[in-house]
């Protein structure tokens, strides 16, 4: 399986999902015209990766500066997929990174974390600059 790499644009985040290490990263801003269309290939890649026999763990590092409500729904779909995987006994860790002064991103992370029971979801404050 190949890794997934999507370069950052004005309205979409940088995405790197490493098929070898299981370390995945989403960073930047996310307000695409069609969040479902943008995240479609990301969710497809994850489904393939998570159902691979050799897959035992996944670490997702998310560091968003801003995302819109349709992207929030797409993130929830992504986290639900990870929850399903974790409920089956696999190791899943999400590190939700937020700039210490960006309260809306912290609050979004707290809300996502409340929806998950099997995924290890860490809120990680980082200083701006």
CSV table of N, CA and C in Angstrom, one decimal:
chain,number,residue,atom,x,y,z
A,1,UNK,N,0.8,-1.2,0.0
A,1,UNK,CA,0.0,0.0,0.0
A,1,UNK,C,0.9,1.2,0.0
A,2,UNK,N,0.5,2.2,-0.8
A,2,UNK,CA,1.3,3.5,-0.9
A,2,UNK,C,0.8,4.5,0.2
A,3,UNK,N,1.7,5.3,0.6
A,3,UNK,CA,1.4,6.4,1.5
A,3,UNK,C,0.5,7.5,0.8
A,4,UNK,N,-0.1,8.3,1.5
A,4,UNK,CA,-1.0,9.3,1.0
A,4,UNK,C,-0.4,10.7,1.3
A,5,UNK,N,-0.2,11.5,0.3
A,5,UNK,CA,0.4,12.9,0.5
A,5,UNK,C,-0.5,13.9,-0.3
A,6,UNK,N,-1.0,14.8,0.4
A,6,UNK,CA,-1.8,15.9,-0.2
A,6,UNK,C,-1.1,17.2,0.2
A,7,UNK,N,-0.7,18.0,-0.7
A,7,UNK,CA,-0.1,19.3,-0.4
A,7,UNK,C,-1.1,20.3,0.1
A,8,UNK,N,-0.7,21.2,1.0
A,8,UNK,CA,-1.6,22.2,1.5
A,8,UNK,C,-1.9,23.2,0.4
A,9,UNK,N,-3.2,23.7,0.4
A,9,UNK,CA,-3.6,24.7,-0.5
A,9,UNK,C,-4.1,25.9,0.4
A,10,UNK,N,-4.7,26.9,-0.2
A,10,UNK,CA,-5.2,28.0,0.5
A,10,UNK,C,-6.4,27.5,1.5
A,11,UNK,N,-7.2,26.6,1.0
A,11,UNK,CA,-8.3,26.2,1.7
A,11,UNK,C,-8.3,24.7,2.2
A,12,UNK,N,-7.2,24.0,2.0
A,12,UNK,CA,-7.1,22.6,2.4
A,12,UNK,C,-5.8,22.4,3.2
A,13,UNK,N,-5.8,21.4,4.1
A,13,UNK,CA,-4.7,21.2,4.9
A,13,UNK,C,-3.6,20.3,4.2
A,14,UNK,N,-2.4,20.3,4.8
A,14,UNK,CA,-1.4,19.3,4.4
A,14,UNK,C,-1.8,18.0,5.0
A,15,UNK,N,-1.7,16.9,4.3
A,15,UNK,CA,-2.1,15.6,4.8
A,15,UNK,C,-1.0,14.6,4.3
A,16,UNK,N,-0.4,13.9,5.3
A,16,UNK,CA,0.6,12.9,5.0
A,16,UNK,C,0.2,11.7,5.9
A,17,UNK,N,-0.2,10.6,5.2
A,17,UNK,CA,-0.5,9.3,5.9
A,17,UNK,C,0.6,8.3,5.5
A,18,UNK,N,1.4,7.9,6.4
A,18,UNK,CA,2.5,7.0,6.1
A,18,UNK,C,2.1,5.5,6.2
A,19,UNK,N,2.0,4.8,5.1
A,19,UNK,CA,1.6,3.4,5.2
A,19,UNK,C,2.6,2.5,5.9
A,20,UNK,N,3.8,2.9,6.0
A,20,UNK,CA,4.8,2.0,6.6
A,20,UNK,C,4.8,2.2,8.1
A,21,UNK,N,4.8,3.4,8.6
A,21,UNK,CA,4.9,3.7,10.0
A,21,UNK,C,3.6,3.8,10.7
A,22,UNK,N,2.5,4.0,10.0
A,22,UNK,CA,1.2,4.2,10.6
A,22,UNK,C,1.1,5.6,11.3
A,23,UNK,N,2.0,6.5,11.0
A,23,UNK,CA,1.9,7.9,11.5
A,23,UNK,C,1.3,8.7,10.4
A,24,UNK,N,0.2,9.4,10.8
A,24,UNK,CA,-0.5,10.3,9.9
A,24,UNK,C,-0.6,11.7,10.5
A,25,UNK,N,-0.6,12.6,9.5
A,25,UNK,CA,-0.6,14.0,9.9
A,25,UNK,C,-1.6,14.8,9.1
A,26,UNK,N,-2.3,15.7,9.8
A,26,UNK,CA,-3.2,16.7,9.1
A,26,UNK,C,-2.9,18.0,9.7
A,27,UNK,N,-2.6,19.0,8.9
A,27,UNK,CA,-2.2,20.3,9.5
A,27,UNK,C,-2.5,21.5,8.6
A,28,UNK,N,-3.0,22.6,9.2
A,28,UNK,CA,-3.2,23.8,8.4
A,28,UNK,C,-4.7,24.3,8.6
A,29,UNK,N,-5.3,24.8,7.6
A,29,UNK,CA,-6.6,25.2,7.6
A,29,UNK,C,-7.5,24.4,6.6
A,30,UNK,N,-8.8,24.3,7.0
A,30,UNK,CA,-9.6,23.4,6.1
A,30,UNK,C,-11.0,24.0,6.0
A,31,UNK,N,-11.2,24.6,4.8
A,31,UNK,CA,-12.5,25.1,4.4
A,31,UNK,C,-12.7,24.9,2.9
A,32,UNK,N,-12.6,23.7,2.4
A,32,UNK,CA,-12.8,23.4,1.0
A,32,UNK,C,-14.2,23.7,0.6
A,33,UNK,N,-14.5,23.9,-0.7
A,33,UNK,CA,-15.8,24.1,-1.2
A,33,UNK,C,-16.7,22.9,-0.9
A,34,UNK,N,-16.1,21.7,-1.0
A,34,UNK,CA,-16.9,20.5,-0.8
A,34,UNK,C,-16.0,19.6,0.1
A,35,UNK,N,-16.2,19.6,1.4
A,35,UNK,CA,-15.4,18.9,2.4
A,35,UNK,C,-15.6,17.4,2.2
A,36,UNK,N,-16.8,16.9,1.8
A,36,UNK,CA,-17.0,15.5,1.6
A,36,UNK,C,-16.2,15.0,0.4
A,37,UNK,N,-16.1,15.8,-0.6
A,37,UNK,CA,-15.3,15.4,-1.8
A,37,UNK,C,-13.8,15.4,-1.5
A,38,UNK,N,-13.4,16.5,-0.7
A,38,UNK,CA,-12.0,16.6,-0.3
A,38,UNK,C,-11.5,15.4,0.5
A,39,UNK,N,-12.4,15.1,1.6
A,39,UNK,CA,-12.0,14.0,2.5
A,39,UNK,C,-12.3,12.6,2.0
A,40,UNK,N,-13.0,12.5,0.9
A,40,UNK,CA,-13.3,11.2,0.3
A,40,UNK,C,-12.1,10.3,0.2
A,41,UNK,N,-11.1,10.7,-0.6
A,41,UNK,CA,-9.9,9.9,-0.7
A,41,UNK,C,-9.2,9.6,0.6
A,42,UNK,N,-9.2,10.5,1.5
A,42,UNK,CA,-8.6,10.4,2.8
A,42,UNK,C,-9.2,9.2,3.5
A,43,UNK,N,-10.6,9.2,3.6
A,43,UNK,CA,-11.3,8.2,4.3
A,43,UNK,C,-11.1,6.8,3.6
A,44,UNK,N,-11.1,6.8,2.2
A,44,UNK,CA,-10.9,5.6,1.5
A,44,UNK,C,-9.5,5.0,1.8
A,45,UNK,N,-8.5,5.9,1.9
A,45,UNK,CA,-7.1,5.4,2.2
A,45,UNK,C,-7.1,4.8,3.6
A,46,UNK,N,-7.8,5.5,4.5
A,46,UNK,CA,-7.8,5.0,5.9
A,46,UNK,C,-8.5,3.6,6.0
A,47,UNK,N,-9.6,3.5,5.3
A,47,UNK,CA,-10.4,2.2,5.3
A,47,UNK,C,-9.5,1.1,4.8
A,48,UNK,N,-8.7,1.3,3.7
A,48,UNK,CA,-7.8,0.3,3.2
A,48,UNK,C,-6.7,0.0,4.2
A,49,UNK,N,-6.2,1.1,4.7
A,49,UNK,CA,-5.0,0.9,5.7
A,49,UNK,C,-5.5,0.1,6.9
A,50,UNK,N,-6.7,0.5,7.5
A,50,UNK,CA,-7.1,-0.1,8.7
A,50,UNK,C,-7.6,-1.5,8.5
A,51,UNK,N,-7.9,-1.9,7.3
A,51,UNK,CA,-8.3,-3.3,7.1
A,51,UNK,C,-7.2,-4.2,6.7
A,52,UNK,N,-6.0,-3.6,6.5
A,52,UNK,CA,-4.8,-4.4,6.2
A,52,UNK,C,-4.5,-5.3,7.3
A,53,UNK,N,-4.1,-6.6,7.0
A,53,UNK,CA,-3.8,-7.5,8.0
A,53,UNK,C,-2.5,-7.1,8.8
A,54,UNK,N,-1.6,-6.4,8.2
A,54,UNK,CA,-0.4,-6.0,8.9
A,54,UNK,C,-0.5,-4.8,9.8
A,55,UNK,N,-1.7,-4.2,9.7
A,55,UNK,CA,-1.9,-2.9,10.5
A,55,UNK,C,-2.3,-3.2,11.9
A,56,UNK,N,-1.5,-2.7,12.8
A,56,UNK,CA,-1.8,-2.9,14.3
A,56,UNK,C,-2.0,-1.7,15.0
A,57,UNK,N,-1.4,-0.6,14.5
A,57,UNK,CA,-1.6,0.7,15.2
A,57,UNK,C,-1.5,1.8,14.3
A,58,UNK,N,-2.1,2.9,14.8
A,58,UNK,CA,-2.1,4.2,13.9
A,58,UNK,C,-2.0,5.4,14.9
A,59,UNK,N,-1.2,6.3,14.5
A,59,UNK,CA,-1.1,7.6,15.2
A,59,UNK,C,-1.5,8.7,14.3
A,60,UNK,N,-2.5,9.5,14.7
A,60,UNK,CA,-2.9,10.6,13.9
A,60,UNK,C,-2.6,11.9,14.7
A,61,UNK,N,-1.8,12.7,14.0
A,61,UNK,CA,-1.4,14.0,14.6
A,61,UNK,C,-2.2,15.1,13.8
A,62,UNK,N,-3.0,15.8,14.5
A,62,UNK,CA,-3.9,16.8,13.9
A,62,UNK,C,-3.5,18.2,14.5
A,63,UNK,N,-3.1,19.1,13.6
A,63,UNK,CA,-2.8,20.5,14.1
A,63,UNK,C,-3.5,21.5,13.1
A,64,UNK,N,-4.7,21.8,13.5
A,64,UNK,CA,-5.5,22.7,12.7
A,64,UNK,C,-5.4,24.1,13.3
A,65,UNK,N,-5.4,25.1,12.4
A,65,UNK,CA,-5.6,26.5,12.8
A,65,UNK,C,-7.0,27.0,12.7
A,66,UNK,N,-7.7,26.4,11.7
A,66,UNK,CA,-9.1,26.7,11.5
A,66,UNK,C,-9.7,25.6,10.6
A,67,UNK,N,-11.0,25.3,10.8
A,67,UNK,CA,-11.8,24.5,9.9
A,67,UNK,C,-13.3,24.9,10.0
A,68,UNK,N,-14.0,24.7,8.9
A,68,UNK,CA,-15.4,25.1,8.9
A,68,UNK,C,-16.3,24.0,9.3
A,69,UNK,N,-17.6,24.2,9.4
A,69,UNK,CA,-18.5,23.2,9.9
A,69,UNK,C,-18.6,22.0,9.1
A,70,UNK,N,-18.5,22.1,7.8
A,70,UNK,CA,-18.6,20.9,6.9
A,70,UNK,C,-17.3,20.1,7.1
A,71,UNK,N,-16.2,20.7,7.4
A,71,UNK,CA,-15.0,20.0,7.6
A,71,UNK,C,-15.0,19.3,9.0
A,72,UNK,N,-15.8,19.9,9.9
A,72,UNK,CA,-16.0,19.3,11.3
A,72,UNK,C,-16.7,18.0,11.1
A,73,UNK,N,-17.7,18.0,10.3
A,73,UNK,CA,-18.4,16.7,10.0
A,73,UNK,C,-17.5,15.7,9.4
A,74,UNK,N,-16.6,16.1,8.5
A,74,UNK,CA,-15.7,15.2,7.8
A,74,UNK,C,-14.7,14.6,8.9
A,75,UNK,N,-14.2,15.5,9.8
A,75,UNK,CA,-13.4,15.0,10.9
A,75,UNK,C,-14.1,14.0,11.7
A,76,UNK,N,-15.4,14.2,12.0
A,76,UNK,CA,-16.1,13.3,12.8
A,76,UNK,C,-16.2,12.0,12.1
A,77,UNK,N,-16.4,12.0,10.8
A,77,UNK,CA,-16.5,10.7,10.0
A,77,UNK,C,-15.1,10.0,10.1
A,78,UNK,N,-14.1,10.7,10.1
A,78,UNK,CA,-12.7,10.2,10.2
A,78,UNK,C,-12.5,9.5,11.6
A,79,UNK,N,-12.9,10.3,12.6
A,79,UNK,CA,-12.8,9.8,14.0
A,79,UNK,C,-13.7,8.6,14.3
A,80,UNK,N,-14.9,8.5,13.7
A,80,UNK,CA,-15.7,7.4,13.8
A,80,UNK,C,-15.1,6.1,13.2
A,81,UNK,N,-14.4,6.3,12.1
A,81,UNK,CA,-13.7,5.2,11.4
A,81,UNK,C,-12.6,4.7,12.4
A,82,UNK,N,-11.9,5.6,12.9
A,82,UNK,CA,-10.8,5.2,13.9
A,82,UNK,C,-11.4,4.6,15.1
A,83,UNK,N,-12.5,5.0,15.6
A,83,UNK,CA,-13.1,4.4,16.8
A,83,UNK,C,-13.5,3.0,16.5
A,84,UNK,N,-14.1,2.7,15.3
A,84,UNK,CA,-14.4,1.4,14.9
A,84,UNK,C,-13.2,0.5,14.9
A,85,UNK,N,-12.1,1.0,14.4
A,85,UNK,CA,-10.8,0.2,14.3
A,85,UNK,C,-10.3,0.0,15.8
A,86,UNK,N,-10.4,1.0,16.6
A,86,UNK,CA,-9.9,0.8,18.0
A,86,UNK,C,-10.8,-0.1,18.8
A,87,UNK,N,-12.1,-0.1,18.5
A,87,UNK,CA,-13.0,-1.0,19.2
A,87,UNK,C,-12.7,-2.4,18.9
A,88,UNK,N,-12.1,-2.7,17.8
A,88,UNK,CA,-11.7,-4.1,17.4
A,88,UNK,C,-10.4,-4.5,18.0
A,89,UNK,N,-9.9,-3.7,18.9
A,89,UNK,CA,-8.7,-4.1,19.6
A,89,UNK,C,-7.4,-3.5,19.1
A,90,UNK,N,-7.4,-2.7,18.1
A,90,UNK,CA,-6.2,-2.1,17.6
A,90,UNK,C,-5.9,-0.8,18.3
A,91,UNK,N,-4.6,-0.5,18.3
A,91,UNK,CA,-4.1,0.7,18.9
A,91,UNK,C,-4.3,2.0,18.1
A,92,UNK,N,-5.0,3.0,18.5
A,92,UNK,CA,-5.2,4.2,17.8
A,92,UNK,C,-5.0,5.4,18.8
A,93,UNK,N,-4.1,6.3,18.4
A,93,UNK,CA,-3.8,7.4,19.2
A,93,UNK,C,-4.0,8.7,18.3
A,94,UNK,N,-4.8,9.6,18.8
A,94,UNK,CA,-5.0,10.9,18.1
A,94,UNK,C,-4.3,12.0,19.0
A,95,UNK,N,-3.4,12.7,18.5
A,95,UNK,CA,-2.8,13.9,19.2
A,95,UNK,C,-3.4,15.1,18.5
A,96,UNK,N,-4.4,15.8,19.2
A,96,UNK,CA,-5.0,17.0,18.7
A,96,UNK,C,-4.2,18.2,19.2
A,97,UNK,N,-3.4,18.7,18.3
A,97,UNK,CA,-2.6,19.8,18.7
A,97,UNK,C,-3.3,21.1,18.4
A,98,UNK,N,-3.1,22.1,19.4
A,98,UNK,CA,-3.8,23.4,19.2
A,98,UNK,C,-2.9,24.5,19.7
A,99,UNK,N,-2.9,25.6,19.1
A,99,UNK,CA,-2.1,26.7,19.6
A,99,UNK,C,-2.8,27.2,20.9
A,100,UNK,N,-2.0,27.4,21.9
A,100,UNK,CA,-2.5,27.7,23.2
A,100,UNK,C,-3.5,28.9,23.3
A,101,UNK,N,-3.4,29.7,22.3
A,101,UNK,CA,-4.4,30.9,22.3
A,101,UNK,C,-5.5,30.7,21.3
A,102,UNK,N,-5.7,29.5,20.8
A,102,UNK,CA,-6.7,29.2,19.8
A,102,UNK,C,-7.8,28.4,20.5
A,103,UNK,N,-8.7,29.1,21.3
A,103,UNK,CA,-9.7,28.4,22.1
A,103,UNK,C,-10.7,27.6,21.2
A,104,UNK,N,-11.2,28.1,20.1
A,104,UNK,CA,-12.1,27.3,19.3
A,104,UNK,C,-11.6,25.9,18.9
A,105,UNK,N,-10.3,25.9,18.6
A,105,UNK,CA,-9.7,24.6,18.2
A,105,UNK,C,-9.6,23.6,19.4
A,106,UNK,N,-9.2,24.2,20.5
A,106,UNK,CA,-9.2,23.4,21.8
A,106,UNK,C,-10.6,22.8,22.0
A,107,UNK,N,-11.6,23.7,22.0
A,107,UNK,CA,-13.0,23.3,22.2
A,107,UNK,C,-13.5,22.2,21.3
A,108,UNK,N,-13.1,22.3,20.0
A,108,UNK,CA,-13.5,21.3,19.0
A,108,UNK,C,-12.8,20.0,19.4
A,109,UNK,N,-11.5,20.0,19.8
A,109,UNK,CA,-10.9,18.8,20.2
A,109,UNK,C,-11.5,18.2,21.4
A,110,UNK,N,-12.0,19.0,22.3
A,110,UNK,CA,-12.7,18.4,23.5
A,110,UNK,C,-14.0,17.8,23.1
A,111,UNK,N,-14.7,18.4,22.1
A,111,UNK,CA,-15.9,17.8,21.7
A,111,UNK,C,-15.7,16.5,20.9
A,112,UNK,N,-14.7,16.4,20.1
A,112,UNK,CA,-14.4,15.2,19.4
A,112,UNK,C,-14.0,14.1,20.4
A,113,UNK,N,-13.2,14.4,21.4
A,113,UNK,CA,-12.7,13.5,22.4
A,113,UNK,C,-13.9,12.8,23.1
A,114,UNK,N,-14.9,13.7,23.4
A,114,UNK,CA,-16.1,13.2,24.1
A,114,UNK,C,-16.9,12.1,23.4
A,115,UNK,N,-16.7,12.1,22.0
A,115,UNK,CA,-17.5,11.2,21.2
A,115,UNK,C,-16.8,9.8,21.1
A,116,UNK,N,-15.5,9.7,21.5
A,116,UNK,CA,-14.7,8.5,21.3
A,116,UNK,C,-14.4,7.8,22.7
A,117,UNK,N,-14.6,6.5,22.7
A,117,UNK,CA,-14.3,5.8,23.9
A,117,UNK,C,-13.1,4.9,23.8
A,118,UNK,N,-12.8,4.4,22.6
A,118,UNK,CA,-11.7,3.4,22.4
A,118,UNK,C,-10.4,4.0,21.9
A,119,UNK,N,-10.5,5.2,21.3
A,119,UNK,CA,-9.4,5.9,20.7
A,119,UNK,C,-8.7,6.7,21.9
A,120,UNK,N,-7.4,6.6,22.0
A,120,UNK,CA,-6.6,7.4,22.9
A,120,UNK,C,-6.5,8.8,22.2
A,121,UNK,N,-7.2,9.8,22.9
A,121,UNK,CA,-7.3,11.1,22.2
A,121,UNK,C,-6.6,12.1,23.2
A,122,UNK,N,-5.5,12.7,22.8
A,122,UNK,CA,-4.7,13.6,23.6
A,122,UNK,C,-4.9,15.0,23.1
A,123,UNK,N,-5.1,16.0,24.0
A,123,UNK,CA,-5.1,17.4,23.7
A,123,UNK,C,-3.8,17.9,24.0
A,124,UNK,N,-3.1,18.5,23.0
A,124,UNK,CA,-1.7,18.9,23.1
A,124,UNK,C,-1.6,20.4,22.8
A,125,UNK,N,-1.3,21.2,23.9
A,125,UNK,CA,-1.1,22.6,23.6
A,125,UNK,C,0.3,22.9,23.1
A,126,UNK,N,0.4,23.7,22.1
A,126,UNK,CA,1.7,24.1,21.5
A,126,UNK,C,1.7,25.6,21.5
A,127,UNK,N,2.8,26.2,21.7
A,127,UNK,CA,2.9,27.7,21.7
A,127,UNK,C,3.0,28.2,20.3
A,128,UNK,N,2.4,29.3,20.0
A,128,UNK,CA,2.5,29.9,18.7
A,128,UNK,C,3.9,30.5,18.4
A,129,UNK,N,4.2,30.5,17.2
A,129,UNK,CA,5.5,31.1,16.8
A,129,UNK,C,6.5,30.2,16.5
